[in-house]
Each structure stands twice: as C-alpha cells, then as structure tokens.
PDB file of C-alpha atoms and ligand atoms in Angstrom:
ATOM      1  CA  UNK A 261    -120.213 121.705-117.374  1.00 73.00           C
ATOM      2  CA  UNK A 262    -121.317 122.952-121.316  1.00 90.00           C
ATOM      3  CA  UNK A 263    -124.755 123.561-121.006  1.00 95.00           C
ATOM      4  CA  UNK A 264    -126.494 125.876-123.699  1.00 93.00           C
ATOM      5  CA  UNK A 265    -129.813 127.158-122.884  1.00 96.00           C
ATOM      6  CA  UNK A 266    -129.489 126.340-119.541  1.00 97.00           C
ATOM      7  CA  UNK A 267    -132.798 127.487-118.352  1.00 97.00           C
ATOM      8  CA  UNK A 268    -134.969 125.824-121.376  1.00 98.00           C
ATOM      9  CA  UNK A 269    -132.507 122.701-121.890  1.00 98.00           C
ATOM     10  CA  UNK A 270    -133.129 121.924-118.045  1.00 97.00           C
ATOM     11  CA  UNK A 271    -136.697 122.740-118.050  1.00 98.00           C
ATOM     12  CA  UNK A 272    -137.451 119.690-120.623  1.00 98.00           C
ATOM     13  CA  UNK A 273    -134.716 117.320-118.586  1.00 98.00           C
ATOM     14  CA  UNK A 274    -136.579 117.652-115.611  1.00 98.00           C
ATOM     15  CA  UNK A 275    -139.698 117.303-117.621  1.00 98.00           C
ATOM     16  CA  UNK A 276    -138.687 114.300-119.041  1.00 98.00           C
ATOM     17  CA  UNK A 277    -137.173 112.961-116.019  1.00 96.00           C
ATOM     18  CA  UNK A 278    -140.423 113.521-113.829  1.00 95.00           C
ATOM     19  CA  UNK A 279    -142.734 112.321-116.753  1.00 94.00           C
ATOM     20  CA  UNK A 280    -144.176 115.537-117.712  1.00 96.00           C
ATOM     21  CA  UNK A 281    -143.008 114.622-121.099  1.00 97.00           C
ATOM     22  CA  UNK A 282    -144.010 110.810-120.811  1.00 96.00           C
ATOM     23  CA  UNK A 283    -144.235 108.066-123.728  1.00 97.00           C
ATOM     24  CA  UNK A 284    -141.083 106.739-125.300  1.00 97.00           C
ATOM     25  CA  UNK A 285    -142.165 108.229-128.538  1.00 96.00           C
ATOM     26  CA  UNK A 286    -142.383 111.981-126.846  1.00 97.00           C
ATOM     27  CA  UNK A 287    -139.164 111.781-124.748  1.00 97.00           C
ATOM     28  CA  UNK A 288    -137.294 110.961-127.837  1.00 98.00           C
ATOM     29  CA  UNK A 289    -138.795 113.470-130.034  1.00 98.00           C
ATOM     30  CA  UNK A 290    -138.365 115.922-126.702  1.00 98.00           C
ATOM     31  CA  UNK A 291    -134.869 114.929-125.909  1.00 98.00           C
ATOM     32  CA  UNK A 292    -133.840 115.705-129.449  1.00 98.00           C
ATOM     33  CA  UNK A 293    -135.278 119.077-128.788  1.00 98.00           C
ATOM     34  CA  UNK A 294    -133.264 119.493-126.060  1.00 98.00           C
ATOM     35  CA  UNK A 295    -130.105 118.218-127.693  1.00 98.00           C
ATOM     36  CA  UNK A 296    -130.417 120.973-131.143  1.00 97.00           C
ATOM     37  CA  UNK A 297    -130.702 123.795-127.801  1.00 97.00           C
ATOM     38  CA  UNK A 298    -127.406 122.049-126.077  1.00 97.00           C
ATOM     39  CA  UNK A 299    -125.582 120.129-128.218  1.00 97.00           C
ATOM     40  CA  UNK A 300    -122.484 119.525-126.077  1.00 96.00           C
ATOM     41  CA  UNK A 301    -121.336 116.586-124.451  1.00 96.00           C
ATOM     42  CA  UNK A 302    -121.974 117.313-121.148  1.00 97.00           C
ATOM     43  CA  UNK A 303    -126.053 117.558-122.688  1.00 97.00           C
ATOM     44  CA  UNK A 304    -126.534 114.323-124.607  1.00 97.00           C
ATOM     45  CA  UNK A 305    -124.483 112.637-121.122  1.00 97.00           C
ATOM     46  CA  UNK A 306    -127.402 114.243-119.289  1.00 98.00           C
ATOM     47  CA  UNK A 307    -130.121 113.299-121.907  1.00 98.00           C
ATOM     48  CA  UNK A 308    -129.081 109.478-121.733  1.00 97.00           C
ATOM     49  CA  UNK A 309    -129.201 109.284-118.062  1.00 96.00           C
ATOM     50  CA  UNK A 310    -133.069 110.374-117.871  1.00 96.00           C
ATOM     51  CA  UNK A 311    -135.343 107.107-119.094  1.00 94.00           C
ATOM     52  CA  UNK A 312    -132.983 104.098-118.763  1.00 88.00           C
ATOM     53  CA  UNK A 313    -135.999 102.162-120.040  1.00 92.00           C
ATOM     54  CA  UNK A 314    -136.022 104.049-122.913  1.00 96.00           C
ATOM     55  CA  UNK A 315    -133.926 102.333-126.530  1.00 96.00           C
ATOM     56  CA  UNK A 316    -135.683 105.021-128.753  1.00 97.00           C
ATOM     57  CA  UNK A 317    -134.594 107.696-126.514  1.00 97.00           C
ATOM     58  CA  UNK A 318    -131.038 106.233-126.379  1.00 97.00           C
ATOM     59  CA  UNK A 319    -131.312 105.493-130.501  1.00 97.00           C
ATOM     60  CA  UNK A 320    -132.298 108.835-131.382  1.00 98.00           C
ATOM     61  CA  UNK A 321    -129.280 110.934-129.010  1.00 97.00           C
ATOM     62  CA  UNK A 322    -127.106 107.777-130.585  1.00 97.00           C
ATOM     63  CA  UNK A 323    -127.955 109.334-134.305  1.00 97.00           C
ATOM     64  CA  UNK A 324    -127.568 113.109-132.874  1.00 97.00           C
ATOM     65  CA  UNK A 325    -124.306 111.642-131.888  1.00 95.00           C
ATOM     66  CA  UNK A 326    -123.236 109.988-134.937  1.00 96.00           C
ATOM     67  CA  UNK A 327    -123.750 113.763-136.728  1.00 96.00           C
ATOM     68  CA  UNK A 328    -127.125 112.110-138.185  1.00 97.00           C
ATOM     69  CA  UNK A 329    -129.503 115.154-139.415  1.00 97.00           C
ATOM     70  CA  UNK A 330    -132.347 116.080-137.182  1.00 97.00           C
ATOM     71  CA  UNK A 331    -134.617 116.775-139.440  1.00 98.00           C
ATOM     72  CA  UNK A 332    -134.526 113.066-141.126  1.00 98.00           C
ATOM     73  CA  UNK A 333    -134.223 111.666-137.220  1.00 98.00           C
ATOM     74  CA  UNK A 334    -137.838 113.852-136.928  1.00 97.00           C
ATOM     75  CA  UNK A 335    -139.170 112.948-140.859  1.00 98.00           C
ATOM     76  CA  UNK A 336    -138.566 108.812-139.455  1.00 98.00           C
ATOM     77  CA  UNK A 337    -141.265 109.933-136.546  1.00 98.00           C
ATOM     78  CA  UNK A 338    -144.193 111.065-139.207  1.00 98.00           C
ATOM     79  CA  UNK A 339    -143.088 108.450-141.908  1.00 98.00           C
ATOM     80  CA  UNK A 340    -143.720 105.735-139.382  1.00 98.00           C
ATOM     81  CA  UNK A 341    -146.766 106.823-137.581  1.00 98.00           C
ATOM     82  CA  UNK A 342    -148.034 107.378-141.040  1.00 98.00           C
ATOM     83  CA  UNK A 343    -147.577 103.612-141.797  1.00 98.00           C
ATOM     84  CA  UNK A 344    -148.788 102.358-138.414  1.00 98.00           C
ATOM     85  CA  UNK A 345    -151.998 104.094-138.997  1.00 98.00           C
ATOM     86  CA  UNK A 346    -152.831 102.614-142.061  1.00 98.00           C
ATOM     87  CA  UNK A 347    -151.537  99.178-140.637  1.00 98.00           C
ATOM     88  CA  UNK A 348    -153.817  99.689-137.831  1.00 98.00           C
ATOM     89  CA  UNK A 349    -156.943 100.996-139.834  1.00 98.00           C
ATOM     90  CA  UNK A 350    -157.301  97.636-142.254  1.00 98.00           C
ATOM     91  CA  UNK A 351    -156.929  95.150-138.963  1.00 98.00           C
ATOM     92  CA  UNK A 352    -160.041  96.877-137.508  1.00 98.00           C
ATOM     93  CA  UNK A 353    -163.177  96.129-137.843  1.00 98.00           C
ATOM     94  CA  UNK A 354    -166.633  97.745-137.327  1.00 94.00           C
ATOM     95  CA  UNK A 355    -168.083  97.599-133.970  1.00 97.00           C
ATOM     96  CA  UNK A 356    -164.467  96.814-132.033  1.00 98.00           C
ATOM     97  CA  UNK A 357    -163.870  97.448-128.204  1.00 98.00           C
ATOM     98  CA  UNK A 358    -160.538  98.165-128.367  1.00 99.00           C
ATOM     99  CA  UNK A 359    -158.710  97.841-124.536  1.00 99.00           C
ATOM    100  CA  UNK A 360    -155.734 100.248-124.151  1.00 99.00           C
ATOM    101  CA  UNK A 361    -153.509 100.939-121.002  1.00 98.00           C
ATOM    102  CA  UNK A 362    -151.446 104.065-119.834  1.00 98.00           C
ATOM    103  CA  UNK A 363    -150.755 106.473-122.553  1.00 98.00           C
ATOM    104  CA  UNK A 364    -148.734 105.957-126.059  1.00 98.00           C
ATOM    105  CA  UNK A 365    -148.822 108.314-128.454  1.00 98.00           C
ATOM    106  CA  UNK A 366    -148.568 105.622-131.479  1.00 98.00           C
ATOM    107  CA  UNK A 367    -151.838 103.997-130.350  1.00 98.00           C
ATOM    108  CA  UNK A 368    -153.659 107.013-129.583  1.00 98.00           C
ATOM    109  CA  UNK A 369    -152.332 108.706-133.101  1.00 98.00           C
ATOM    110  CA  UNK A 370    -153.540 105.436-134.650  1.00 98.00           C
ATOM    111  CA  UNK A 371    -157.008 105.102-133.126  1.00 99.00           C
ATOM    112  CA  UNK A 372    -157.382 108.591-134.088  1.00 98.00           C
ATOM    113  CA  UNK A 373    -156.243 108.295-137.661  1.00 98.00           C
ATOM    114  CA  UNK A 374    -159.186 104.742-137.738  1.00 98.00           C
ATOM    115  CA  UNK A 375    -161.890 107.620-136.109  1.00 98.00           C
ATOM    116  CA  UNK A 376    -161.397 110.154-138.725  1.00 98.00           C
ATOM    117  CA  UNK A 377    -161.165 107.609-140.988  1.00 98.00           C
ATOM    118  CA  UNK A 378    -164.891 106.467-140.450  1.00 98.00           C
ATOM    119  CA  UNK A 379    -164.010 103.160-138.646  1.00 98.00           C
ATOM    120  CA  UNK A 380    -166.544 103.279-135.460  1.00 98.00           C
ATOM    121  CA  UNK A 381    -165.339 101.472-132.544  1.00 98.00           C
ATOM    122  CA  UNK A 382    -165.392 102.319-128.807  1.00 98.00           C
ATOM    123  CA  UNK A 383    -162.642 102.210-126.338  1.00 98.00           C
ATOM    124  CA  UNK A 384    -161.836 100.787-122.647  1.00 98.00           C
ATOM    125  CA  UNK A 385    -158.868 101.844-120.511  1.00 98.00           C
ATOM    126  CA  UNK A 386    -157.124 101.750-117.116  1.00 98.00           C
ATOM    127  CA  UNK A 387    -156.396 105.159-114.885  1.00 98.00           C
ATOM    128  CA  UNK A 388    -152.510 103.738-114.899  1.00 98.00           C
ATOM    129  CA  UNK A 389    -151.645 104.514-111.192  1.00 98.00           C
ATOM    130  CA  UNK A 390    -149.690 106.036-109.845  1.00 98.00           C
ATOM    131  CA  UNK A 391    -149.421 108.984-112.187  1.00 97.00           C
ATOM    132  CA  UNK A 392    -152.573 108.446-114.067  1.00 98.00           C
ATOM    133  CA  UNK A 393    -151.624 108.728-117.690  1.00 98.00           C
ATOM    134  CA  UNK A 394    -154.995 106.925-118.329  1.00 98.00           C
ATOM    135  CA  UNK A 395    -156.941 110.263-117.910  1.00 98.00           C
ATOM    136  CA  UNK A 396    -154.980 111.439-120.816  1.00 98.00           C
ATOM    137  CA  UNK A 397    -155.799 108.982-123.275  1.00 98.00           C
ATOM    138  CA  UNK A 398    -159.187 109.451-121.815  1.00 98.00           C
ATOM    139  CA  UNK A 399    -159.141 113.043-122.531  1.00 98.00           C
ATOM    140  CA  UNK A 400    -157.464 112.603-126.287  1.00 98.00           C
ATOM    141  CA  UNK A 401    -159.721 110.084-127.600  1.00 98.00           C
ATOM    142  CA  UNK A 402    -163.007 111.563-126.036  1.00 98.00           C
ATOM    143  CA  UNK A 403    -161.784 114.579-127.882  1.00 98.00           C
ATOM    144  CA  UNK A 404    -161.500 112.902-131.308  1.00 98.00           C
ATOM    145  CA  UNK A 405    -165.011 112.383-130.935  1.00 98.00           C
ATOM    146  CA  UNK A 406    -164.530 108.168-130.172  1.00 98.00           C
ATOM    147  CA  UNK A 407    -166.354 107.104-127.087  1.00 98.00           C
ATOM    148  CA  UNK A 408    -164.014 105.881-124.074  1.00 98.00           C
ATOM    149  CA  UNK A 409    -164.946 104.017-120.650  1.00 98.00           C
ATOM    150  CA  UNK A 410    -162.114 103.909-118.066  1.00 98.00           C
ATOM    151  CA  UNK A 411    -161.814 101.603-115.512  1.00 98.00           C
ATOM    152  CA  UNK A 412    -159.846 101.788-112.228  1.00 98.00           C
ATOM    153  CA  UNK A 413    -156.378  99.463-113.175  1.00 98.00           C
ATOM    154  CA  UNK A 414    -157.558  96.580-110.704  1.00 98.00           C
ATOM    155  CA  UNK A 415    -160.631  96.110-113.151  1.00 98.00           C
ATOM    156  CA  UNK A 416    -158.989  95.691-116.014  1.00 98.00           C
ATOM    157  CA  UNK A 417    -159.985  92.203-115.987  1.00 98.00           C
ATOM    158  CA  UNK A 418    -163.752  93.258-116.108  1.00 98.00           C
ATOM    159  CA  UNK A 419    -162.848  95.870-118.217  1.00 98.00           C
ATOM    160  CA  UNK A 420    -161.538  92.996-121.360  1.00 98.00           C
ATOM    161  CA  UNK A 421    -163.848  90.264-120.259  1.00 98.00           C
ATOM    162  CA  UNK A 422    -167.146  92.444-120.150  1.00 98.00           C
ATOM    163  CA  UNK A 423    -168.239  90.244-117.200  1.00 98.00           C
ATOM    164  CA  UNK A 424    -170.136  92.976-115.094  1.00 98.00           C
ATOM    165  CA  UNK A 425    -172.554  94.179-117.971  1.00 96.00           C
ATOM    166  CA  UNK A 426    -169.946  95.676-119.493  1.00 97.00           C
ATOM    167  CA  UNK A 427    -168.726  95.262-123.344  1.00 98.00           C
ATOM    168  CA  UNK A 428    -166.180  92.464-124.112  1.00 98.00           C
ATOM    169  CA  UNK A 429    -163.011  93.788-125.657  1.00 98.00           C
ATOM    170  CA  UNK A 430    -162.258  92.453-128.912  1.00 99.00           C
ATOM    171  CA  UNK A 431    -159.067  93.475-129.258  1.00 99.00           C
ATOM    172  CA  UNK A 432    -155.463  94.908-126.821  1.00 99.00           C
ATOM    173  CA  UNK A 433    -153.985  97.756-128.301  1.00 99.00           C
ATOM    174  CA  UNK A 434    -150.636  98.264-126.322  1.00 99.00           C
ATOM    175  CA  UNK A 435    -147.674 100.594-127.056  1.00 98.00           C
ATOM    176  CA  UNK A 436    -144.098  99.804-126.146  1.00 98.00           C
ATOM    177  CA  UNK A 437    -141.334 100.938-124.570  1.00 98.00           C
ATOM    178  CA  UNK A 438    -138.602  98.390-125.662  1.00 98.00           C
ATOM    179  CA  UNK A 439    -139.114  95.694-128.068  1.00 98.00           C
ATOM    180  CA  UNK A 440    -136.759  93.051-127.118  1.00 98.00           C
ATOM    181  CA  UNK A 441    -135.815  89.485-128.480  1.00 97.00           C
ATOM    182  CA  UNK A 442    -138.292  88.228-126.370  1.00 98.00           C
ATOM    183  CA  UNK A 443    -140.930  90.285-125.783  1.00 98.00           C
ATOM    184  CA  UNK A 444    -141.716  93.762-124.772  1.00 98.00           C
ATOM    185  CA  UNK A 445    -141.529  96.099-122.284  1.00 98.00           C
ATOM    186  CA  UNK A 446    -144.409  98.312-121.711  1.00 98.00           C
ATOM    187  CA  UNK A 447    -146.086 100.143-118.346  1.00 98.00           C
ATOM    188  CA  UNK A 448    -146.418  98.225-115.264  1.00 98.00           C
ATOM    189  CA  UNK A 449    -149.808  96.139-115.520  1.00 98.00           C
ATOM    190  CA  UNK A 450    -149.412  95.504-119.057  1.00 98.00           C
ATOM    191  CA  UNK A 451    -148.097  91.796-118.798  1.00 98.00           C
ATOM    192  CA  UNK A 452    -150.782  91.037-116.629  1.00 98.00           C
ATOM    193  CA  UNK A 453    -153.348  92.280-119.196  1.00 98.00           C
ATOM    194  CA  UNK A 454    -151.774  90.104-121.715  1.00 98.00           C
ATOM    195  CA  UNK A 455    -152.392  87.457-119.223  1.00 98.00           C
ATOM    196  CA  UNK A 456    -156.063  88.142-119.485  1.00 98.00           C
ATOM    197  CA  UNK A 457    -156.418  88.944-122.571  1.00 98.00           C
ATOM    198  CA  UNK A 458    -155.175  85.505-123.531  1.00 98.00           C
ATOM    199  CA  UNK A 459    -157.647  84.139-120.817  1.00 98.00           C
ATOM    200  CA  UNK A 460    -160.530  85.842-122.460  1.00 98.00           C
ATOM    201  CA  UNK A 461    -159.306  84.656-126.090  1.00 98.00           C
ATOM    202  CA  UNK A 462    -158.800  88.674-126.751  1.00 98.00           C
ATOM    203  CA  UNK A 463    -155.851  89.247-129.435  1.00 98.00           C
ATOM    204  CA  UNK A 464    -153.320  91.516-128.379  1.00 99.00           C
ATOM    205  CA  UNK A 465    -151.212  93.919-130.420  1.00 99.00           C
ATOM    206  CA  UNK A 466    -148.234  96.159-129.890  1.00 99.00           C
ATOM    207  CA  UNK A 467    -148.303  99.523-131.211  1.00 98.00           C
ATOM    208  CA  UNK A 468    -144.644 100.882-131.712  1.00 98.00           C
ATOM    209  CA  UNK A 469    -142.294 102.344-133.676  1.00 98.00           C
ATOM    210  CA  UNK A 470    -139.387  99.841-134.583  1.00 98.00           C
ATOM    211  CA  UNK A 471    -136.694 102.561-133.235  1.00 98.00           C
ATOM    212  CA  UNK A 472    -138.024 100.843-130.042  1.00 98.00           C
ATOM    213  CA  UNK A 473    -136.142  97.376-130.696  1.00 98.00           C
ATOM    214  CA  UNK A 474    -133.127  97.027-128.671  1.00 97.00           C
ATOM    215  CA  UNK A 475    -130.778  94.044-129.021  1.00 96.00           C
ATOM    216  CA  UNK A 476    -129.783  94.666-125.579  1.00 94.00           C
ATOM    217  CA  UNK A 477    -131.435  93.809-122.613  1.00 93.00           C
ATOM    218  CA  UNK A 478    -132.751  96.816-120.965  1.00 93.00           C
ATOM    219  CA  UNK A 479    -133.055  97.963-116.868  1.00 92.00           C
ATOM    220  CA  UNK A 480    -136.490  98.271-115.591  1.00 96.00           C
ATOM    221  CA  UNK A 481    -136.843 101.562-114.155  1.00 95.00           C
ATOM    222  CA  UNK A 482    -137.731 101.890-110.693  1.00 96.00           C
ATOM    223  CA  UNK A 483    -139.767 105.207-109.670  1.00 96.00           C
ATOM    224  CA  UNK A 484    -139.671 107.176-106.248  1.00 95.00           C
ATOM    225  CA  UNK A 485    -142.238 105.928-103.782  1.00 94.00           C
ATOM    226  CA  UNK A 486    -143.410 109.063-103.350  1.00 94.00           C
ATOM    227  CA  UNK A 487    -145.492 108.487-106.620  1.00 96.00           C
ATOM    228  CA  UNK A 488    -147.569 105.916-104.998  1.00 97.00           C
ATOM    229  CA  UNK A 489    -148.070 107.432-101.283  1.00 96.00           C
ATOM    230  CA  UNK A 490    -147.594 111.258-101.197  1.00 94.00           C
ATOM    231  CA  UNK A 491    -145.927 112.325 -97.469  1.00 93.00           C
ATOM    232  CA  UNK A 492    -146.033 108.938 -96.098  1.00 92.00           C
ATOM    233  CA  UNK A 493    -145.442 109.224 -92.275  1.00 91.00           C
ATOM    234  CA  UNK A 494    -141.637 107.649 -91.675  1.00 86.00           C
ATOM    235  CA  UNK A 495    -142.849 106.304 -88.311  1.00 91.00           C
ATOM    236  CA  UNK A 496    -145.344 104.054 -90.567  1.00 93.00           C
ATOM    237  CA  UNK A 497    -142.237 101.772 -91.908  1.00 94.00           C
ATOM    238  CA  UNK A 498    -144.030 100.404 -95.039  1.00 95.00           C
ATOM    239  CA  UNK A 499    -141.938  99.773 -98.032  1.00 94.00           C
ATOM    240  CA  UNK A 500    -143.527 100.603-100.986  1.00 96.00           C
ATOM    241  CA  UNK A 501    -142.351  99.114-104.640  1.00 97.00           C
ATOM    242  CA  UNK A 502    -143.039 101.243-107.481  1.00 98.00           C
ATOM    243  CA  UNK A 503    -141.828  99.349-110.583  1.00 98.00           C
ATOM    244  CA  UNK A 504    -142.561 101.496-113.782  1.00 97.00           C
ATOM    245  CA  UNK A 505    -142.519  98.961-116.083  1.00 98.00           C
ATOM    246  CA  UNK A 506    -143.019  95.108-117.218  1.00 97.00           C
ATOM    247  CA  UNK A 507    -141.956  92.595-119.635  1.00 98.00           C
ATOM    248  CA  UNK A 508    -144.555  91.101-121.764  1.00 98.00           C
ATOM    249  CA  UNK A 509    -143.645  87.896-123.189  1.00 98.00           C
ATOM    250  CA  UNK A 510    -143.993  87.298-127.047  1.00 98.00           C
ATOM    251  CA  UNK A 511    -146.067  84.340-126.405  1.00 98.00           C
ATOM    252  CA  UNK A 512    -148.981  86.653-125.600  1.00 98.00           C
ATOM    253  CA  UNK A 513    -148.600  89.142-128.662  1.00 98.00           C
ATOM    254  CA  UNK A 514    -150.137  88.239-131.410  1.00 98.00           C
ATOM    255  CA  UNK A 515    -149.079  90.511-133.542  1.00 98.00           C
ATOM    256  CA  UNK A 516    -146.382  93.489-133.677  1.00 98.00           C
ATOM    257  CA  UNK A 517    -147.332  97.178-135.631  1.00 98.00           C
ATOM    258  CA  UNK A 518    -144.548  99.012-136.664  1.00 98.00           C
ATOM    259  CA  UNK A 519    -143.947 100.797-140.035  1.00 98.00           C
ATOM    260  CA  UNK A 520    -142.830  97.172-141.107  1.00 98.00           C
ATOM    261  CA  UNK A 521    -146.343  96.159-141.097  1.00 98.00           C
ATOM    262  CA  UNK A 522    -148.300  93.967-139.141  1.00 98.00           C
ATOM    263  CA  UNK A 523    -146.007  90.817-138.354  1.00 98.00           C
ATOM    264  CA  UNK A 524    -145.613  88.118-136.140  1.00 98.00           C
ATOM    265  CA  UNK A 525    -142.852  88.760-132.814  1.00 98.00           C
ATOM    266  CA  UNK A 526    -140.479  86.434-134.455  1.00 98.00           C
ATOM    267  CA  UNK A 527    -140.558  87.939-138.037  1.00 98.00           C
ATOM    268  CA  UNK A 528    -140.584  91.868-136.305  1.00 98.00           C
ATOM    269  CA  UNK A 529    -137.368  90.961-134.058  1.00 98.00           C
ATOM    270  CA  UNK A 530    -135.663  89.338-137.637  1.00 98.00           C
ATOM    271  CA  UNK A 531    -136.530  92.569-139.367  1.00 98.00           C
ATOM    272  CA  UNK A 532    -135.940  94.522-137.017  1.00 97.00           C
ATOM    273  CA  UNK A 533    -132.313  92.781-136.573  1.00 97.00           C
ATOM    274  CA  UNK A 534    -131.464  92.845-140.195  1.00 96.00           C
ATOM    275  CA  UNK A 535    -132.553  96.587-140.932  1.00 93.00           C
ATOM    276  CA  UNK A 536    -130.246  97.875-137.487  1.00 85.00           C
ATOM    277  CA  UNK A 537    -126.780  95.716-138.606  1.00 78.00           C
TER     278      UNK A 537
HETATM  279  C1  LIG B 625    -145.607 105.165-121.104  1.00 94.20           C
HETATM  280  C2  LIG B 625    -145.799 103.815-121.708  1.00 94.20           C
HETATM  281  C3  LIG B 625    -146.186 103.785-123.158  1.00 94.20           C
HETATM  282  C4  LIG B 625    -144.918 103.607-124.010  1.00 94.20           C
HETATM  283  C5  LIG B 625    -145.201 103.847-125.483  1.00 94.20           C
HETATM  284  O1  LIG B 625    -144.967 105.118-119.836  1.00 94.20           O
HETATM  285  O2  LIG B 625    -145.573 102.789-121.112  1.00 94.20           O
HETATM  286  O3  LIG B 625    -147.053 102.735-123.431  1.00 94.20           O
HETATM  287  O4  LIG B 625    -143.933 104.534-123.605  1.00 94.20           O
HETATM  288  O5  LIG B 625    -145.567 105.175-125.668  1.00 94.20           O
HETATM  289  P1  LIG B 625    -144.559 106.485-119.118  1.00 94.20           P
HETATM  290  P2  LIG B 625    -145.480 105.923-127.083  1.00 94.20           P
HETATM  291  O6  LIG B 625    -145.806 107.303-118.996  1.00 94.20           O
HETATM  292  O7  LIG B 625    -143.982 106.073-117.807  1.00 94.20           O
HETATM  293  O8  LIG B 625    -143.535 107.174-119.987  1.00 94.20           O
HETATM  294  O9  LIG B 625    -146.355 105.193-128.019  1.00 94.20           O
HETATM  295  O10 LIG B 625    -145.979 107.313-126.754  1.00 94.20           O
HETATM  296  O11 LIG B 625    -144.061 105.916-127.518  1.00 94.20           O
END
C-alpha cells in the first residue's frame, strides 16, 4: 500500500473517521489536506471510505481525482461561504432567535459574519448527543460575542416553541450534509426539529454549500454504540441504535442557502442539477 506521510496522512483519517474533524464542510476541506500529503491511489481509496454520508467529501477527492487544482477546489470553499453570508445577513432581522442543531461550519461562519455585521440576534441550540458537537457551536458563537442558550436535545421542542418562559425561535438555521432530490440529510434529530418547527409556524432554512447536492441517493451512516453507552456490561444485552444522521423532507424547508442564493428546494435541486451536468 502507497501511503505518503504515513504518520500525518493517518493522523487526519482517523480524525476524520472518529469525528475529530466533524462537519461535511471540514472533512472535505481536511480530506483534501490529506490527499496533497498522499496523493496515491491507495490514499484517495482510503479517503472515500471514511464519511459515506458525505457527497462534498466524495465531490471534492472526485475533482483531486479528475487532476482539478487544489487551490481553486479550496478558493470554491471561501467564494461560497462569502455568498452565504451575505445571503444569510439580508434574511435576518433585528431581534431573531435563531434555533441551530449540532455543529456546521456554514451556519456558524454565517451567524458570525450577521454578528460582526451589527445584526443583534440571540441563539438556541441542542447538546447533539452522543458526541456533543452542540458545546462547540456553543463555545464559537459565545465567543463572537452573540448570546447562546443550549438546551439538552430532548427539549428542543421547548427550546423553538418558548413554552417554558423561554424565547420563541423565529427562525431554524440547519446545515447539511447531503442535499438530495428530495430533501436533506443533516444530524440525527434534525427532521424531527423540522417537524416542530413547522408545528410552531417557525421557518426553517438550510445552510450549505451546493457541493453538498448529490444526485444519488446516499447511505445513512451508522456509528459504533459505544458512542452512546461507554463500556456497556455484555451481560446487560441491550441493543443500542446509533443512527448519525436523518432525512429531512423538502416539505419542511422553506428555503435553501447556498452561494446560489436563497431559493426554494425545487429551484436549488434544478440549479443545482443544471450547474453539475
Ligand atoms: C455534522 C452535521 C452538520 C453538517 C454540515 O455532523 O450534521 O450539520 O455536516 O456541516 P457530524 P458544515 O458532526 O457527525 O460530522 O456546515 O460544517 O459542512
């Protein structure tokens, strides 16, 4: 096996594999790291198998592949988080509760980019069991100076309704993982927040850079139950299910964000078709 680098290219597999490097828009942008230390066959084969729930992973090593410079692959990150956080500054208004979940990069970058920008809003968000990636979108926005409340994941319908003396949310700001023909995939919890949020009359959006779209279907990843119950005693015999993932059906998103602009599921997926022929 053709590794380069060995020690540093399997240092950020392993990282991306047990979500040290997590968010679809970091694995990519780590993976193609990886690839420039490594870039043999035996690597990118690697690479592909880390995230199978991952279409802007898999897009970006298919560019590597194709001979596609790196540094354009990387310039198409900035470009489009540029755009998204413009997109995202003129659909906010003053005064917003803004309800996240888990941790994406393109929605934090964004509400940071409305923060410095002088927009005031406050934010609610879920811990994301099992592997908590709440606490750092906690963390990040608290330290752009924007005020955050975070709410264990099973009160994430008090957390968008504001029914225990709490603020209502007035808008979902969720990233992606895929966008598919119908609908998208995002962390586990994230379909049943739409759910809500349509309940509640609360708008939601997905955040996401269009490298996400996938024509394909895509396999939900299942993670190790370890995740969930740490040394579980064998004698116990309970099964635990750790799905990473959901589908979130189009008929709850109101609107897509991507560098296309702010746009209706059906008129993202047609774009989104026409520009990856
Ligand atoms: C992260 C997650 C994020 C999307 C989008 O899951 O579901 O919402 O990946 O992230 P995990 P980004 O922590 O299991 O990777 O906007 O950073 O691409």
């Amino acid at each position: 096996m053709v590794i380069k680098n060995k020690r540093k290219f399997m240092k950020v597999a392993n990282d991306i594999k047990e979500i040290k490097i997590q968010g679809a828009r970091n694995i990519a942008g780590w993976a193609l790291y990886a690839y420039l230390l490594s870039p043999t066959k035996e690597a990118m084969k690697i690479l592909k198998s880390l995230r199978p729930t991952e279409p802007m992973l898999m897009n970006v090593l298919n560019k590597l592949e194709k001979g596609e410079d790196h540094k354009k692959i990387l310039n198409h990150f900035f470009e489009a988080q540029k755009k998204i956080n413009k997109f995202v500054f003129d659909l906010m208004e003053d005064e917003e509760v803004i309800f996240t979940h888990c941790h994406s990069t393109n929605v934090v970058k964004s509400l940071k980019y409305a923060k410095k920008k002088g927009k005031k809003f406050e934010v609610h968000n879920t811990e994301t069991r099992p592997l908590f990636q709440g606490r750092k979108t906690a963390r990040e926005l608290k330290k752009a100076g924007i005020k955050v409340t975070m709410f264990v994941d099973s009160a994430l319908g008090v957390a968008i309704s504001g029914s225990q003396g709490n603020k209502k949310a007035t808008k979902v700001f969720l990233g992606a993982d895929a966008l598919l023909k119908k609908g998208v995939i995002n962390k586990i919890g994230s379909e049943v927040i739409a759910q809500v949020a349509r309940e509640e009359g609360v708008p939601v959006y997905i955040i996401a850079d269009s490298w996400k779209f996938s024509p394909k279907e895509i396999k939900l990843e299942q993670r190790d139950f370890d995740e969930v119950w740490k040394n579980i005693p064998q004698k116990s015999h309970i099964k635990i299910k750790n799905p990473a993932f959901e589908f979130v059906h189009k008929k709850y998103i109101k609107g897509v964000i991507t560098e296309y602009g702010v746009l209706p599921y059906k008129k993202f997926i047609k774009k989104a078709r026409k520009e990856n022929q």
